[in-house]
Amino acid sequence: MDKFRMIFQFLQSNQESFMNGICGIMALASAQIYVAFDFKCPCLPNYNLAYGMGILFVPPLVLFLLGFVMNNNVSMLAEEWKRPTGKRQKDPAVLRYMFCSMAQRAMIAPAVWVSVTLLDGECFVCAFCTSVPIEKLGNDSYTGLSEKAMRRILAQIPCIEIYSGQEFIAREVAIRYLRCISQAIGWTFVLLMTLLAFLVRSLRPCFTQAAFLKSKYWSHYIDIERKLFDETCTEHAKSFAKVCIQQFFEGMNKDLSMVHSHFPEKAPSEAGEEKEKLLGIMDQRTMNKLLKNWHKCKPPLCLNQEVLQNGWAGDIIHSHVPKKEYAAYYSKV
């Protein structure tokens, strides 16, 4: 259990690496799901296109939404977007950065699914088998069929056991023609996704480096602030529960000692240390008010001592302390 706890703490402290690993696992899972998927084309003119396009686009949409669901930052983004402004302004650039980071990771698994589906070609063959050019690939001398009958025969191309138009158009020729187009579209899609990822990951910081660093910094700050607040609330709840239980047992001990007419033995208590951890929040009403104030009016992002003392409870008192300027040097090595 200690090893699993250490691994879990490591993943929590390295959330970016953890989310990249989750996205990689989802990408491999999407490929394995497609391989294990029992693809059965209906081979009916009115259903082939809907079935093929559904297999091509519906699972990627599900995987995209799962990528957001499995990302812990979704709730943090929604919380930051919907929170009252209070004394801390919202930065749309930070929200956009957080959303784009999550969207980039969530798009990996859908892109893998679409790529594998197009490169395999079965889905494309099922969807567009009725669009095979008969004048180029079929038998021109075989005439006398209505358009409806011709579409019914072409819709049977993916199903070898029921195909009855071999003299009309060779099944192998039609399948190779459609699979060639599908693979061409698949490799084009892979190339476009690779170029898009290169542009987003490499060229974007070069044009807006200052804005990129600012958005990245405050995005990390929001994440760390939320974790520290949760940890502080957890420690406070633990100390609150411990003091409450100790007071209950001490009260019961006094009642029993009065009944039996003897003085209780004084045992060492850690109530004093636990009360120090409560930071002055000693009752449910005060704690609820604190949590409500944290949601409605988070403290301003200014570590000036007078602001920390007076800015949250009332108006901010601006001091006339002269500003100090600092020069920072960054190495590009």
CSV table of N, CA and C in Angstrom, one decimal, residues 107 111-112 114-115 118-119 182-201 203:
chain,number,residue,atom,x,y,z
A,107,MET,N,-7.8,15.7,-27.7
A,107,MET,CA,-7.9,15.4,-29.1
A,107,MET,C,-7.0,14.3,-29.6
A,111,ALA,N,-8.1,11.6,-32.7
A,111,ALA,CA,-7.3,11.7,-33.9
A,111,ALA,C,-6.7,10.3,-34.2
A,112,VAL,N,-6.3,9.5,-33.2
A,112,VAL,CA,-5.9,8.2,-33.4
A,112,VAL,C,-7.0,7.3,-34.0
A,114,VAL,N,-9.7,8.2,-35.8
A,114,VAL,CA,-10.0,8.6,-37.1
A,114,VAL,C,-8.9,8.1,-38.1
A,115,SER,N,-7.6,8.2,-37.6
A,115,SER,CA,-6.5,7.8,-38.5
A,115,SER,C,-6.6,6.3,-38.7
A,118,LEU,N,-9.5,5.4,-41.1
A,118,LEU,CA,-9.3,5.7,-42.5
A,118,LEU,C,-8.3,4.9,-43.1
A,119,LEU,N,-7.2,4.6,-42.4
A,119,LEU,CA,-6.1,3.7,-42.9
A,119,LEU,C,-6.6,2.3,-43.1
A,182,SER,N,-9.6,6.0,-49.2
A,182,SER,CA,-9.6,6.1,-47.7
A,182,SER,C,-8.2,6.2,-47.1
A,183,GLN,N,-7.3,5.5,-47.6
A,183,GLN,CA,-5.9,5.6,-47.1
A,183,GLN,C,-5.3,6.9,-47.5
A,184,ALA,N,-5.6,7.4,-48.7
A,184,ALA,CA,-5.0,8.7,-49.0
A,184,ALA,C,-5.6,9.8,-48.1
A,185,ILE,N,-6.9,9.7,-47.8
A,185,ILE,CA,-7.5,10.7,-46.9
A,185,ILE,C,-6.9,10.5,-45.5
A,186,GLY,N,-6.7,9.2,-45.1
A,186,GLY,CA,-6.1,9.0,-43.8
A,186,GLY,C,-4.7,9.5,-43.6
A,187,TRP,N,-3.8,9.3,-44.6
A,187,TRP,CA,-2.5,9.9,-44.5
A,187,TRP,C,-2.5,11.4,-44.5
A,188,THR,N,-3.4,12.0,-45.3
A,188,THR,CA,-3.5,13.4,-45.3
A,188,THR,C,-3.9,13.9,-44.0
A,189,PHE,N,-4.9,13.2,-43.3
A,189,PHE,CA,-5.3,13.6,-42.0
A,189,PHE,C,-4.2,13.6,-41.0
A,190,VAL,N,-3.4,12.5,-41.1
A,190,VAL,CA,-2.2,12.4,-40.2
A,190,VAL,C,-1.2,13.5,-40.4
A,191,LEU,N,-1.0,13.8,-41.6
A,191,LEU,CA,-0.1,14.9,-41.9
A,191,LEU,C,-0.6,16.3,-41.4
A,192,LEU,N,-1.9,16.5,-41.6
A,192,LEU,CA,-2.4,17.8,-41.1
A,192,LEU,C,-2.4,17.9,-39.6
A,193,MET,N,-2.7,16.8,-38.9
A,193,MET,CA,-2.7,16.8,-37.5
A,193,MET,C,-1.2,17.0,-36.9
A,194,THR,N,-0.3,16.4,-37.6
A,194,THR,CA,1.1,16.5,-37.2
A,194,THR,C,1.6,18.0,-37.4
A,195,LEU,N,1.2,18.6,-38.6
A,195,LEU,CA,1.6,20.0,-38.8
A,195,LEU,C,0.9,20.9,-37.8
A,196,LEU,N,-0.4,20.6,-37.5
A,196,LEU,CA,-1.1,21.5,-36.6
A,196,LEU,C,-0.5,21.4,-35.2
A,197,ALA,N,-0.1,20.2,-34.8
A,197,ALA,CA,0.5,20.0,-33.4
A,197,ALA,C,1.9,20.7,-33.4
A,198,PHE,N,2.6,20.7,-34.5
A,198,PHE,CA,3.9,21.3,-34.6
A,198,PHE,C,3.7,22.9,-34.4
A,199,LEU,N,2.7,23.4,-35.2
A,199,LEU,CA,2.5,24.8,-35.1
A,199,LEU,C,2.1,25.3,-33.7
A,200,VAL,N,1.2,24.5,-33.1
A,200,VAL,CA,0.7,24.9,-31.8
A,200,VAL,C,1.7,24.8,-30.7
A,201,ARG,N,2.5,23.7,-30.7
A,201,ARG,CA,3.5,23.5,-29.7
A,201,ARG,C,4.8,24.2,-29.8
A,203,LEU,N,5.5,27.0,-32.6
A,203,LEU,CA,5.5,28.3,-33.1
A,203,LEU,C,4.7,29.3,-32.3
